[in-house]
PDB file of N, CA and C in Angstrom:
ATOM      1  N   ASN A  12      96.844 103.880 109.850  1.00 77.00           N
ATOM      2  CA  ASN A  12      95.560 103.622 110.469  1.00 77.00           C
ATOM      3  C   ASN A  12      94.812 104.906 110.785  1.00 77.00           C
ATOM      4  N   ARG A  13      95.537 105.891 111.276  1.00 88.00           N
ATOM      5  CA  ARG A  13      94.903 107.160 111.625  1.00 88.00           C
ATOM      6  C   ARG A  13      94.276 107.821 110.399  1.00 88.00           C
ATOM      7  N   ALA A  14      94.971 107.768 109.285  1.00 90.00           N
ATOM      8  CA  ALA A  14      94.443 108.367 108.061  1.00 90.00           C
ATOM      9  C   ALA A  14      93.171 107.656 107.613  1.00 90.00           C
ATOM     10  N   LEU A  15      93.133 106.347 107.777  1.00 90.00           N
ATOM     11  CA  LEU A  15      91.931 105.590 107.419  1.00 90.00           C
ATOM     12  C   LEU A  15      90.787 105.910 108.375  1.00 90.00           C
ATOM     13  N   GLN A  16      91.084 105.925 109.665  1.00 90.00           N
ATOM     14  CA  GLN A  16      90.045 106.191 110.662  1.00 90.00           C
ATOM     15  C   GLN A  16      89.439 107.577 110.488  1.00 90.00           C
ATOM     16  N   ARG A  17      90.280 108.531 110.154  1.00 93.00           N
ATOM     17  CA  ARG A  17      89.805 109.925 109.993  1.00 93.00           C
ATOM     18  C   ARG A  17      89.341 110.224 108.575  1.00 93.00           C
ATOM     19  N   ARG A  18      89.495 109.225 107.697  1.00 94.00           N
ATOM     20  CA  ARG A  18      89.092 109.370 106.289  1.00 94.00           C
ATOM     21  C   ARG A  18      89.762 110.586 105.646  1.00 94.00           C
ATOM     22  N   LYS A  19      91.094 110.598 105.754  1.00 94.00           N
ATOM     23  CA  LYS A  19      91.917 111.667 105.190  1.00 94.00           C
ATOM     24  C   LYS A  19      92.656 111.117 103.967  1.00 94.00           C
ATOM     25  N   PRO A  20      92.107 111.323 102.780  1.00 95.00           N
ATOM     26  CA  PRO A  20      92.697 110.708 101.587  1.00 95.00           C
ATOM     27  C   PRO A  20      94.130 111.140 101.310  1.00 95.00           C
ATOM     28  N   ARG A  21      94.425 112.412 101.482  1.00 95.00           N
ATOM     29  CA  ARG A  21      95.782 112.889 101.185  1.00 95.00           C
ATOM     30  C   ARG A  21      96.801 112.302 102.161  1.00 95.00           C
ATOM     31  N   LEU A  22      96.459 112.275 103.438  1.00 95.00           N
ATOM     32  CA  LEU A  22      97.352 111.704 104.442  1.00 95.00           C
ATOM     33  C   LEU A  22      97.562 110.214 104.185  1.00 95.00           C
ATOM     34  N   LEU A  23      96.502 109.522 103.847  1.00 95.00           N
ATOM     35  CA  LEU A  23      96.599 108.092 103.541  1.00 95.00           C
ATOM     36  C   LEU A  23      97.518 107.869 102.344  1.00 95.00           C
ATOM     37  N   GLU A  24      97.311 108.642 101.311  1.00 96.00           N
ATOM     38  CA  GLU A  24      98.135 108.501 100.109  1.00 96.00           C
ATOM     39  C   GLU A  24      99.606 108.771 100.413  1.00 96.00           C
ATOM     40  N   GLN A  25      99.891 109.860 101.101  1.00 96.00           N
ATOM     41  CA  GLN A  25     101.279 110.227 101.407  1.00 96.00           C
ATOM     42  C   GLN A  25     101.960 109.190 102.285  1.00 96.00           C
ATOM     43  N   THR A  26     101.255 108.742 103.305  1.00 95.00           N
ATOM     44  CA  THR A  26     101.825 107.764 104.228  1.00 95.00           C
ATOM     45  C   THR A  26     102.098 106.442 103.521  1.00 95.00           C
ATOM     46  N   ALA A  27     101.142 105.987 102.740  1.00 96.00           N
ATOM     47  CA  ALA A  27     101.305 104.720 102.027  1.00 96.00           C
ATOM     48  C   ALA A  27     102.420 104.813 100.985  1.00 96.00           C
ATOM     49  N   LEU A  28     102.542 105.951 100.320  1.00 97.00           N
ATOM     50  CA  LEU A  28     103.623 106.118  99.343  1.00 97.00           C
ATOM     51  C   LEU A  28     104.985 106.081 100.017  1.00 97.00           C
ATOM     52  N   ARG A  29     105.116 106.758 101.167  1.00 97.00           N
ATOM     53  CA  ARG A  29     106.378 106.728 101.908  1.00 97.00           C
ATOM     54  C   ARG A  29     106.724 105.303 102.338  1.00 97.00           C
ATOM     55  N   LEU A  30     105.728 104.596 102.838  1.00 96.00           N
ATOM     56  CA  LEU A  30     105.942 103.216 103.248  1.00 96.00           C
ATOM     57  C   LEU A  30     106.375 102.375 102.051  1.00 96.00           C
ATOM     58  N   GLY A  31     105.723 102.574 100.921  1.00 97.00           N
ATOM     59  CA  GLY A  31     106.081 101.842  99.708  1.00 97.00           C
ATOM     60  C   GLY A  31     107.517 102.093  99.281  1.00 97.00           C
ATOM     61  N   GLU A  32     107.957 103.345  99.406  1.00 97.00           N
ATOM     62  CA  GLU A  32     109.338 103.685  99.049  1.00 97.00           C
ATOM     63  C   GLU A  32     110.325 102.975  99.973  1.00 97.00           C
ATOM     64  N   GLU A  33     110.037 102.985 101.263  1.00 96.00           N
ATOM     65  CA  GLU A  33     110.919 102.329 102.228  1.00 96.00           C
ATOM     66  C   GLU A  33     110.966 100.820 101.993  1.00 96.00           C
ATOM     67  N   LEU A  34     109.824 100.238 101.724  1.00 96.00           N
ATOM     68  CA  LEU A  34     109.784  98.800 101.465  1.00 96.00           C
ATOM     69  C   LEU A  34     110.545  98.443 100.192  1.00 96.00           C
ATOM     70  N   SER A  35     110.450  99.287  99.195  1.00 97.00           N
ATOM     71  CA  SER A  35     111.199  99.080  97.961  1.00 97.00           C
ATOM     72  C   SER A  35     112.697  99.131  98.236  1.00 97.00           C
ATOM     73  N   TYR A  36     113.107 100.088  99.058  1.00 96.00           N
ATOM     74  CA  TYR A  36     114.510 100.228  99.441  1.00 96.00           C
ATOM     75  C   TYR A  36     115.012  98.951 100.126  1.00 96.00           C
ATOM     76  N   LEU A  37     114.136  98.339 100.939  1.00 92.00           N
ATOM     77  CA  LEU A  37     114.499  97.107 101.642  1.00 92.00           C
ATOM     78  C   LEU A  37     114.437  95.865 100.750  1.00 92.00           C
ATOM     79  N   GLY A  38     113.946  96.047  99.532  1.00 93.00           N
ATOM     80  CA  GLY A  38     113.847  94.931  98.605  1.00 93.00           C
ATOM     81  C   GLY A  38     112.556  94.140  98.738  1.00 93.00           C
ATOM     82  N   ALA A  39     111.619  94.652  99.517  1.00 95.00           N
ATOM     83  CA  ALA A  39     110.322  93.993  99.698  1.00 95.00           C
ATOM     84  C   ALA A  39     109.365  94.527  98.636  1.00 95.00           C
ATOM     85  N   LEU A  40     109.605  94.114  97.411  1.00 96.00           N
ATOM     86  CA  LEU A  40     108.894  94.709  96.271  1.00 96.00           C
ATOM     87  C   LEU A  40     107.406  94.406  96.270  1.00 96.00           C
ATOM     88  N   GLU A  41     107.027  93.201  96.678  1.00 95.00           N
ATOM     89  CA  GLU A  41     105.605  92.868  96.709  1.00 95.00           C
ATOM     90  C   GLU A  41     104.873  93.718  97.753  1.00 95.00           C
ATOM     91  N   LEU A  42     105.487  93.882  98.904  1.00 97.00           N
ATOM     92  CA  LEU A  42     104.889  94.719  99.947  1.00 97.00           C
ATOM     93  C   LEU A  42     104.854  96.181  99.504  1.00 97.00           C
ATOM     94  N   SER A  43     105.891  96.611  98.820  1.00 97.00           N
ATOM     95  CA  SER A  43     105.927  97.974  98.297  1.00 97.00           C
ATOM     96  C   SER A  43     104.770  98.212  97.331  1.00 97.00           C
ATOM     97  N   GLN A  44     104.521  97.238  96.477  1.00 97.00           N
ATOM     98  CA  GLN A  44     103.411  97.353  95.524  1.00 97.00           C
ATOM     99  C   GLN A  44     102.078  97.425  96.252  1.00 97.00           C
ATOM    100  N   THR A  45     101.931  96.640  97.300  1.00 97.00           N
ATOM    101  CA  THR A  45     100.691  96.664  98.078  1.00 97.00           C
ATOM    102  C   THR A  45     100.500  98.032  98.725  1.00 97.00           C
ATOM    103  N   ALA A  46     101.559  98.590  99.274  1.00 97.00           N
ATOM    104  CA  ALA A  46     101.481  99.925  99.878  1.00 97.00           C
ATOM    105  C   ALA A  46     101.072 100.966  98.832  1.00 97.00           C
ATOM    106  N   ARG A  47     101.591 100.836  97.640  1.00 97.00           N
ATOM    107  CA  ARG A  47     101.232 101.774  96.570  1.00 97.00           C
ATOM    108  C   ARG A  47      99.775 101.611  96.148  1.00 97.00           C
ATOM    109  N   GLN A  48      99.272 100.387  96.228  1.00 98.00           N
ATOM    110  CA  GLN A  48      97.853 100.161  95.943  1.00 98.00           C
ATOM    111  C   GLN A  48      96.986 100.838  97.010  1.00 98.00           C
ATOM    112  N   VAL A  49      97.420 100.758  98.263  1.00 97.00           N
ATOM    113  CA  VAL A  49      96.701 101.460  99.333  1.00 97.00           C
ATOM    114  C   VAL A  49      96.704 102.957  99.050  1.00 97.00           C
ATOM    115  N   ALA A  50      97.828 103.493  98.613  1.00 97.00           N
ATOM    116  CA  ALA A  50      97.918 104.915  98.282  1.00 97.00           C
ATOM    117  C   ALA A  50      96.932 105.286  97.174  1.00 97.00           C
ATOM    118  N   ARG A  51      96.869 104.449  96.151  1.00 97.00           N
ATOM    119  CA  ARG A  51      95.953 104.710  95.032  1.00 97.00           C
ATOM    120  C   ARG A  51      94.500 104.690  95.509  1.00 97.00           C
ATOM    121  N   LEU A  52      94.179 103.709  96.334  1.00 97.00           N
ATOM    122  CA  LEU A  52      92.817 103.623  96.866  1.00 97.00           C
ATOM    123  C   LEU A  52      92.498 104.846  97.727  1.00 97.00           C
ATOM    124  N   GLY A  53      93.466 105.302  98.491  1.00 95.00           N
ATOM    125  CA  GLY A  53      93.264 106.513  99.284  1.00 95.00           C
ATOM    126  C   GLY A  53      93.021 107.728  98.405  1.00 95.00           C
ATOM    127  N   ARG A  54      93.821 107.845  97.364  1.00 95.00           N
ATOM    128  CA  ARG A  54      93.659 108.964  96.425  1.00 95.00           C
ATOM    129  C   ARG A  54      92.262 108.947  95.811  1.00 95.00           C
ATOM    130  N   ASN A  55      91.742 107.745  95.570  1.00 97.00           N
ATOM    131  CA  ASN A  55      90.411 107.599  94.977  1.00 97.00           C
ATOM    132  C   ASN A  55      89.288 107.593  96.014  1.00 97.00           C
ATOM    133  N   ARG A  56      89.660 107.789  97.272  1.00 96.00           N
ATOM    134  CA  ARG A  56      88.707 107.829  98.390  1.00 96.00           C
ATOM    135  C   ARG A  56      87.932 106.525  98.567  1.00 96.00           C
ATOM    136  N   ASP A  57      88.577 105.444  98.215  1.00 97.00           N
ATOM    137  CA  ASP A  57      87.978 104.114  98.398  1.00 97.00           C
ATOM    138  C   ASP A  57      88.479 103.571  99.741  1.00 97.00           C
ATOM    139  N   PHE A  58      87.936 104.114 100.820  1.00 96.00           N
ATOM    140  CA  PHE A  58      88.426 103.802 102.161  1.00 96.00           C
ATOM    141  C   PHE A  58      88.148 102.360 102.568  1.00 96.00           C
ATOM    142  N   ASN A  59      87.033 101.797 102.142  1.00 96.00           N
ATOM    143  CA  ASN A  59      86.726 100.414 102.504  1.00 96.00           C
ATOM    144  C   ASN A  59      87.746  99.449 101.910  1.00 96.00           C
ATOM    145  N   SER A  60      88.034  99.603 100.636  1.00 97.00           N
ATOM    146  CA  SER A  60      89.028  98.735  99.992  1.00 97.00           C
ATOM    147  C   SER A  60      90.426  98.992 100.553  1.00 97.00           C
ATOM    148  N   ALA A  61      90.728 100.257 100.808  1.00 97.00           N
ATOM    149  CA  ALA A  61      92.035 100.602 101.382  1.00 97.00           C
ATOM    150  C   ALA A  61      92.199  99.972 102.756  1.00 97.00           C
ATOM    151  N   ALA A  62      91.151  99.984 103.552  1.00 96.00           N
ATOM    152  CA  ALA A  62      91.221  99.408 104.900  1.00 96.00           C
ATOM    153  C   ALA A  62      91.462  97.905 104.830  1.00 96.00           C
ATOM    154  N   LYS A  63      90.775  97.221 103.930  1.00 96.00           N
ATOM    155  CA  LYS A  63      90.958  95.777 103.782  1.00 96.00           C
ATOM    156  C   LYS A  63      92.381  95.451 103.351  1.00 96.00           C
ATOM    157  N   LEU A  64      92.884  96.206 102.392  1.00 97.00           N
ATOM    158  CA  LEU A  64      94.241  95.970 101.908  1.00 97.00           C
ATOM    159  C   LEU A  64      95.268  96.342 102.974  1.00 97.00           C
ATOM    160  N   ALA A  65      94.991  97.370 103.756  1.00 96.00           N
ATOM    161  CA  ALA A  65      95.899  97.780 104.820  1.00 96.00           C
ATOM    162  C   ALA A  65      96.006  96.705 105.894  1.00 96.00           C
ATOM    163  N   VAL A  66      94.917  96.012 106.176  1.00 96.00           N
ATOM    164  CA  VAL A  66      94.953  94.910 107.147  1.00 96.00           C
ATOM    165  C   VAL A  66      95.874  93.801 106.629  1.00 96.00           C
ATOM    166  N   ALA A  67      95.736  93.472 105.369  1.00 96.00           N
ATOM    167  CA  ALA A  67      96.593  92.452 104.767  1.00 96.00           C
ATOM    168  C   ALA A  67      98.053  92.903 104.776  1.00 96.00           C
ATOM    169  N   LEU A  68      98.292  94.160 104.460  1.00 96.00           N
ATOM    170  CA  LEU A  68      99.641  94.698 104.454  1.00 96.00           C
ATOM    171  C   LEU A  68     100.243  94.650 105.859  1.00 96.00           C
ATOM    172  N   GLN A  69      99.461  95.007 106.851  1.00 95.00           N
ATOM    173  CA  GLN A  69      99.947  94.968 108.235  1.00 95.00           C
ATOM    174  C   GLN A  69     100.356  93.552 108.623  1.00 95.00           C
ATOM    175  N   SER A  70      99.575  92.594 108.215  1.00 96.00           N
ATOM    176  CA  SER A  70      99.901  91.191 108.497  1.00 96.00           C
ATOM    177  C   SER A  70     101.210  90.790 107.830  1.00 96.00           C
ATOM    178  N   GLN A  71     101.382  91.205 106.589  1.00 95.00           N
ATOM    179  CA  GLN A  71     102.613  90.898 105.858  1.00 95.00           C
ATOM    180  C   GLN A  71     103.811  91.598 106.499  1.00 95.00           C
ATOM    181  N   LEU A  72     103.616  92.822 106.957  1.00 95.00           N
ATOM    182  CA  LEU A  72     104.696  93.553 107.622  1.00 95.00           C
ATOM    183  C   LEU A  72     105.095  92.878 108.931  1.00 95.00           C
ATOM    184  N   SER A  73     104.117  92.378 109.661  1.00 96.00           N
ATOM    185  CA  SER A  73     104.400  91.666 110.912  1.00 96.00           C
ATOM    186  C   SER A  73     105.210  90.404 110.641  1.00 96.00           C
ATOM    187  N   ALA A  74     104.843  89.691 109.594  1.00 94.00           N
ATOM    188  CA  ALA A  74     105.584  88.480 109.230  1.00 94.00           C
ATOM    189  C   ALA A  74     107.015  88.826 108.823  1.00 94.00           C
ATOM    190  N   MET A  75     107.174  89.894 108.067  1.00 93.00           N
ATOM    191  CA  MET A  75     108.507  90.331 107.650  1.00 93.00           C
ATOM    192  C   MET A  75     109.336  90.739 108.866  1.00 93.00           C
ATOM    193  N   ASP A  76     108.711  91.442 109.800  1.00 92.00           N
ATOM    194  CA  ASP A  76     109.396  91.861 111.019  1.00 92.00           C
ATOM    195  C   ASP A  76     109.876  90.647 111.812  1.00 92.00           C
ATOM    196  N   ALA A  77     109.032  89.638 111.918  1.00 93.00           N
ATOM    197  CA  ALA A  77     109.407  88.427 112.649  1.00 93.00           C
ATOM    198  C   ALA A  77     110.607  87.743 111.999  1.00 93.00           C
ATOM    199  N   LEU A  78     110.608  87.677 110.681  1.00 91.00           N
ATOM    200  CA  LEU A  78     111.724  87.072 109.978  1.00 91.00           C
ATOM    201  C   LEU A  78     113.007  87.876 110.162  1.00 91.00           C
ATOM    202  N   MET A  79     112.897  89.186 110.106  1.00 89.00           N
ATOM    203  CA  MET A  79     114.069  90.039 110.286  1.00 89.00           C
ATOM    204  C   MET A  79     114.607  89.925 111.710  1.00 89.00           C
ATOM    205  N   THR A  80     113.705  89.833 112.680  1.00 92.00           N
ATOM    206  CA  THR A  80     114.108  89.707 114.073  1.00 92.00           C
ATOM    207  C   THR A  80     114.872  88.407 114.304  1.00 92.00           C
ATOM    208  N   ARG A  81     114.452  87.352 113.640  1.00 92.00           N
ATOM    209  CA  ARG A  81     115.126  86.054 113.766  1.00 92.00           C
ATOM    210  C   ARG A  81     116.379  85.961 112.912  1.00 92.00           C
ATOM    211  N   GLY A  82     116.638  87.002 112.110  1.00 88.00           N
ATOM    212  CA  GLY A  82     117.826  86.998 111.271  1.00 88.00           C
ATOM    213  C   GLY A  82     117.687  86.186 110.004  1.00 88.00           C
ATOM    214  N   VAL A  83     116.456  85.855 109.644  1.00 80.00           N
ATOM    215  CA  VAL A  83     116.210  85.074 108.443  1.00 80.00           C
ATOM    216  C   VAL A  83     116.352  85.941 107.196  1.00 80.00           C
ATOM    217  N   LEU A  84     115.973  87.187 107.307  1.00 71.00           N
ATOM    218  CA  LEU A  84     116.097  88.118 106.154  1.00 71.00           C
ATOM    219  C   LEU A  84     117.290  89.014 106.313  1.00 71.00           C
TER     220      LEU A  84
END
């Protein structure tokens, strides 16, 4: 969020790529792909599209967290 708010393309790209790697490690491949899309949008300085996708990603991460907390995943 900070990278988006400050419009820092490199920070956004790096952060999203790291998140994508971690999600891939956890087996959350669809979420990993979404994080990588955010990284690409950041690299291209498309902050509006990146912000929209980041909101969707955050929602998906919250849902995943809830499932993990309940022991479903």
